[in-house]
Structure formats: structure tokens, C-alpha cells
Short mmCIF file of N, CA and C in Angstrom, two decimals:
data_model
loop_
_atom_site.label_atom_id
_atom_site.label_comp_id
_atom_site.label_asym_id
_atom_site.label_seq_id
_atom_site.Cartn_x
_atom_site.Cartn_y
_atom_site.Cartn_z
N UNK I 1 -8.13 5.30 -7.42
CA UNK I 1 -7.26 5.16 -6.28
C UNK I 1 -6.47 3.86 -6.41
N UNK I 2 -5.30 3.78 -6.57
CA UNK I 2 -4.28 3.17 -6.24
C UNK I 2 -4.75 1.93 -4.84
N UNK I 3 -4.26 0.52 -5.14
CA UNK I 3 -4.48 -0.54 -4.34
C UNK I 3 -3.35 -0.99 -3.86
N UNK I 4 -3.21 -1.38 -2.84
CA UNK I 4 -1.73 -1.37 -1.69
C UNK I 4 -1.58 -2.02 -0.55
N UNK I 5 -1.21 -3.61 -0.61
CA UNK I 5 -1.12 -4.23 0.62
C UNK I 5 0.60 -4.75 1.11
N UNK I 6 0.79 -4.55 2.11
CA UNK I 6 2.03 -4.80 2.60
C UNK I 6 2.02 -5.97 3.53
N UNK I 7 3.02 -6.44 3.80
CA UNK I 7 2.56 -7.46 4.84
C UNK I 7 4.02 -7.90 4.60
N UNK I 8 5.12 -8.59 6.12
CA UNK I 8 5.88 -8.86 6.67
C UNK I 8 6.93 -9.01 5.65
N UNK I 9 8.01 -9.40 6.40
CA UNK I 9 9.31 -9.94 5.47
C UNK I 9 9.56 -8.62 4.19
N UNK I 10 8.62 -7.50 3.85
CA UNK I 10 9.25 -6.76 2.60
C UNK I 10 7.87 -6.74 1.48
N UNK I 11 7.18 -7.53 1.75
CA UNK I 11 6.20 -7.88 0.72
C UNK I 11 5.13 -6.82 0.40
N UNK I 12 5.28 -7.06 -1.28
CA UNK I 12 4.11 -5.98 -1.08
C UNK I 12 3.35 -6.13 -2.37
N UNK I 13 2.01 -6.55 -2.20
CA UNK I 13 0.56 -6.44 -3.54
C UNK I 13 0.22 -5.37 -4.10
N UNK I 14 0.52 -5.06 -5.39
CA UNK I 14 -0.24 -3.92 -5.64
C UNK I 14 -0.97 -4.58 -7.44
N UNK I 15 -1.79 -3.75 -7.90
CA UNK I 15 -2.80 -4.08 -8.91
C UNK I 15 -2.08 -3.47 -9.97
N UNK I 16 -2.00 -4.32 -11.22
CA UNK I 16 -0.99 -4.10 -11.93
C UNK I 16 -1.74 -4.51 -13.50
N UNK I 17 -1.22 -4.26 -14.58
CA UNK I 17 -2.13 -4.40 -15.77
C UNK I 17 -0.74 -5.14 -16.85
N UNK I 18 -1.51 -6.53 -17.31
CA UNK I 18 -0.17 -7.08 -17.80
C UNK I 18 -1.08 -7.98 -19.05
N UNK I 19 -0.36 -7.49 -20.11
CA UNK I 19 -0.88 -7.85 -21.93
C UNK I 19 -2.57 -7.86 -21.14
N UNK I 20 -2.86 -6.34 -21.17
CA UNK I 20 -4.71 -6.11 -21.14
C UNK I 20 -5.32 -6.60 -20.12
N UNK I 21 -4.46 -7.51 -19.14
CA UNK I 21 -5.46 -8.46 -18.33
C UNK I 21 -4.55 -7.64 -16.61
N UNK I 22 -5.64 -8.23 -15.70
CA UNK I 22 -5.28 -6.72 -14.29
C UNK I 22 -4.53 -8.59 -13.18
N UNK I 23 -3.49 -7.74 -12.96
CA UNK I 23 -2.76 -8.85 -12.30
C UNK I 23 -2.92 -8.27 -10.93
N UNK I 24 -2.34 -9.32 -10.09
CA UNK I 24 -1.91 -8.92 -8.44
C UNK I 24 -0.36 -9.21 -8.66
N UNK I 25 0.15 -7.83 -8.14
CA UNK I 25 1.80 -7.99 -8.77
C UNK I 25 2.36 -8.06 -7.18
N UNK I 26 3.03 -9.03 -6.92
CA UNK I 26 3.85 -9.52 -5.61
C UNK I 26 5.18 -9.13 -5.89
N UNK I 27 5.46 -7.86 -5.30
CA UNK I 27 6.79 -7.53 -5.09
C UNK I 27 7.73 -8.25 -3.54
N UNK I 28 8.76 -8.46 -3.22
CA UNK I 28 9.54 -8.43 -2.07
C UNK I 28 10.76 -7.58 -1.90
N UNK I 29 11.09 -6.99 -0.98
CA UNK I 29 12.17 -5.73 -1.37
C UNK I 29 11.92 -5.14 -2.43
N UNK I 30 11.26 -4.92 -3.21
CA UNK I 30 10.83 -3.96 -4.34
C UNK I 30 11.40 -4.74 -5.91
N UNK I 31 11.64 -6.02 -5.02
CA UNK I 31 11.70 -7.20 -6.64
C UNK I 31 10.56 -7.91 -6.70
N UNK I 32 10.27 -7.68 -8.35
CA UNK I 32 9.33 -8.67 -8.69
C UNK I 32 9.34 -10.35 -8.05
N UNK I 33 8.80 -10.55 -7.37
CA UNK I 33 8.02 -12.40 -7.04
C UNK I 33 7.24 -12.64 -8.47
N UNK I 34 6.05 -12.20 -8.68
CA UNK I 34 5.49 -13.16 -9.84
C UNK I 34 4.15 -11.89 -9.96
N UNK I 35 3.34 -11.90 -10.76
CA UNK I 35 2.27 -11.38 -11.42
C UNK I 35 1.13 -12.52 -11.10
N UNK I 36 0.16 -12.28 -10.42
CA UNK I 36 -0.82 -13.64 -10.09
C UNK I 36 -2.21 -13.18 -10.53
N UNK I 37 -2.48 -14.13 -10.91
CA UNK I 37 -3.94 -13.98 -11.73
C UNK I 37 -5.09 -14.46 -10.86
N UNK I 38 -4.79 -14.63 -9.73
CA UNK I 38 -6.14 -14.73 -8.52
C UNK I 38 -4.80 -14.83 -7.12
N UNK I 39 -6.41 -14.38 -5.91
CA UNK I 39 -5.84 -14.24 -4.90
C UNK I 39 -4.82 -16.01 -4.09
N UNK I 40 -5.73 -16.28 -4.59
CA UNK I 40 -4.82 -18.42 -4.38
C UNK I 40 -3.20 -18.17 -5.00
N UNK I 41 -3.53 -17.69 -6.01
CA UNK I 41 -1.72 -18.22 -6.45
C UNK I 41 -0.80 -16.71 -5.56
N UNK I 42 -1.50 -15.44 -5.07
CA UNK I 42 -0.40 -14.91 -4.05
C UNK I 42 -0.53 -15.45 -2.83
N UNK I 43 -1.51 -16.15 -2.32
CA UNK I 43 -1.12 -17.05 -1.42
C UNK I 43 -0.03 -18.16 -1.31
N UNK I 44 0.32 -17.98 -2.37
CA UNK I 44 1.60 -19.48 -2.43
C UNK I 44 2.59 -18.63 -2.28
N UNK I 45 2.48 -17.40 -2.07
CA UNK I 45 3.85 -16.46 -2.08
C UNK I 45 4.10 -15.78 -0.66
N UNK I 46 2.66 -15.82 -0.36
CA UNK I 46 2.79 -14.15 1.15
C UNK I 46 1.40 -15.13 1.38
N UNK I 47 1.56 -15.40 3.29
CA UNK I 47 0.24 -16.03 4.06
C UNK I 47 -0.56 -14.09 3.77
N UNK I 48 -1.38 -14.46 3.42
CA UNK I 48 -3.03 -13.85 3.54
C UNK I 48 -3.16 -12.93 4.86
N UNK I 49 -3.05 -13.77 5.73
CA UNK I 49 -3.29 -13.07 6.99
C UNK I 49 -2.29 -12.07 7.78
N UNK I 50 -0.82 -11.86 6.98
CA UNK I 50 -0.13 -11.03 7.07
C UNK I 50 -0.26 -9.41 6.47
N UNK I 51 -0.76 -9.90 5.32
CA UNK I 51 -0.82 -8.34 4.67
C UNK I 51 -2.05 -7.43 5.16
N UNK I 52 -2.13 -5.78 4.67
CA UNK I 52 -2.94 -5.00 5.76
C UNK I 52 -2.68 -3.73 4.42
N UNK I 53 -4.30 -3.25 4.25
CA UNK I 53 -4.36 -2.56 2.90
C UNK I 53 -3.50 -1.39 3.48
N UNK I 54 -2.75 -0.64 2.63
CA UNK I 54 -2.29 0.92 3.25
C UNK I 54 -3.42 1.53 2.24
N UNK I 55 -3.94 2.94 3.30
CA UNK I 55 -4.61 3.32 2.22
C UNK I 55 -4.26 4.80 2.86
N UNK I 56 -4.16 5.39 1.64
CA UNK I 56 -4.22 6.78 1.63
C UNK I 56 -5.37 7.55 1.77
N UNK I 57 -5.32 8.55 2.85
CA UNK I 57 -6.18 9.25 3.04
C UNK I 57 -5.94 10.87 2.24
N UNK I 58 -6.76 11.34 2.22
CA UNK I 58 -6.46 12.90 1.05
C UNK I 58 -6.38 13.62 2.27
N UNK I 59 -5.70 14.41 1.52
CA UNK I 59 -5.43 15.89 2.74
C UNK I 59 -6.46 17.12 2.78
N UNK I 60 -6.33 17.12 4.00
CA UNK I 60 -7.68 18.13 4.16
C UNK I 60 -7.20 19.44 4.27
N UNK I 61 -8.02 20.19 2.93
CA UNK I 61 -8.20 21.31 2.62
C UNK I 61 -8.16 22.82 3.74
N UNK I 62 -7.27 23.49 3.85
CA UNK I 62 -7.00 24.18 4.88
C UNK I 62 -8.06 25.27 5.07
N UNK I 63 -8.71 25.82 5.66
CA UNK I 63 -9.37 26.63 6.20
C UNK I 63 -8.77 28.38 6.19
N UNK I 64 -10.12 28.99 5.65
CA UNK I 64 -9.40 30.32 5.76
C UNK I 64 -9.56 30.82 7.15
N UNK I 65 -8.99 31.83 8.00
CA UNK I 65 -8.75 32.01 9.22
C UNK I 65 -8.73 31.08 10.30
N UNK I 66 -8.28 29.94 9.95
CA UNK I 66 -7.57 29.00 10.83
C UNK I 66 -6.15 29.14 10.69
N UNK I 67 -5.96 29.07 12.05
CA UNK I 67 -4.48 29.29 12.54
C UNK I 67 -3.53 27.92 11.70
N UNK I 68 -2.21 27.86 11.33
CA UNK I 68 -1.68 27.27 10.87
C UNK I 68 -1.27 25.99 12.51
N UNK I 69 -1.35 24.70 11.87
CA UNK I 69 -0.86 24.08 13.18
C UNK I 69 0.59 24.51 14.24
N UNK I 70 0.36 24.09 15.45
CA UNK I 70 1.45 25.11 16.27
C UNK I 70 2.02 23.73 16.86
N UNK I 71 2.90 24.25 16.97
CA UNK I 71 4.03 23.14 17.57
C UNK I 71 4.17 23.38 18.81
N UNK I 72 4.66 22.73 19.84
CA UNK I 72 4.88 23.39 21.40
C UNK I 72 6.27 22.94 21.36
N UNK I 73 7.42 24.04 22.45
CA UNK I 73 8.60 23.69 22.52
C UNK I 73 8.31 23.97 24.24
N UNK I 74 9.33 22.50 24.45
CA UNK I 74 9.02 22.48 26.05
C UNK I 74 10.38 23.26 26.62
N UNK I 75 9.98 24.38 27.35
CA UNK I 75 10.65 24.90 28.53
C UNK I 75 11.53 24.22 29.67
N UNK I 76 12.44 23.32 30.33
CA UNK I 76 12.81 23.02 31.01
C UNK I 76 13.63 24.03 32.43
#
């Protein structure tokens, strides 16, 4: 599973693999900031207490004779 933190201004951590060794890759707007080799040096980039893991949840497997989800359309 894929690792994924976002946090303010555009920023975003994800786990990245650079000459064999596993980086923390600090993107902003979807440009490279820097490749950091511990959590201290992306702290010099993005405060800590901003970012918030996204995590993907898997989709759940649909059921045979369950109704497909229903939408409601409101009547006025």
C-alpha cells in the first residue's frame, strides 16, 4: 500500500526509492521540494503538525441480491 500525507499550502509526502535507498519525497504543487532522508529534514520544509495520512480504503465487494445503491430525487 502506497504512503500519502498532505498537509496545507499544496504539500505533499509520499515514500519514494532513490539510488536503492527509500526517501520521503516532498512535493508542493506537484513540484519536487527535495527527497529527505529522515523525518527532521521534511520538517525544515512542511510543519509536522499540518500534514494528515490520506489513506485509501478498498472497495467493498458488491453483494449478490443486493439492490444497487438508490438515489432519491426530491419532488417539490
Amino acid at each position: 500500500m502506497d504512503r500519502r500525507w498532505v498537509g496545507s499550502d499544496g504539500y505533499e509526502i509520499v515514500l519514494a526509492v532513490q539510488d536503492g535507498r527509500q526517501v520521503l519525497r516532498v512535493r508542493r504543487d506537484g513540484r519536487l521540494v527535495a527527497d529527505c532522508a529522515s523525518v527532521a529534514e521534511v520538517a525544515r520544509h512542511v510543519d509536522l503538525a499540518d500534514l494528515c495520512e490520506v489513506v485509501t480504503l478498498p472497495a467493498r465487494p458488491r453483494q449478490e441480491g443486493r439492490p444497487a445503491a438508490r438515489t432519491s430525487s426530491h419532488q417539490g
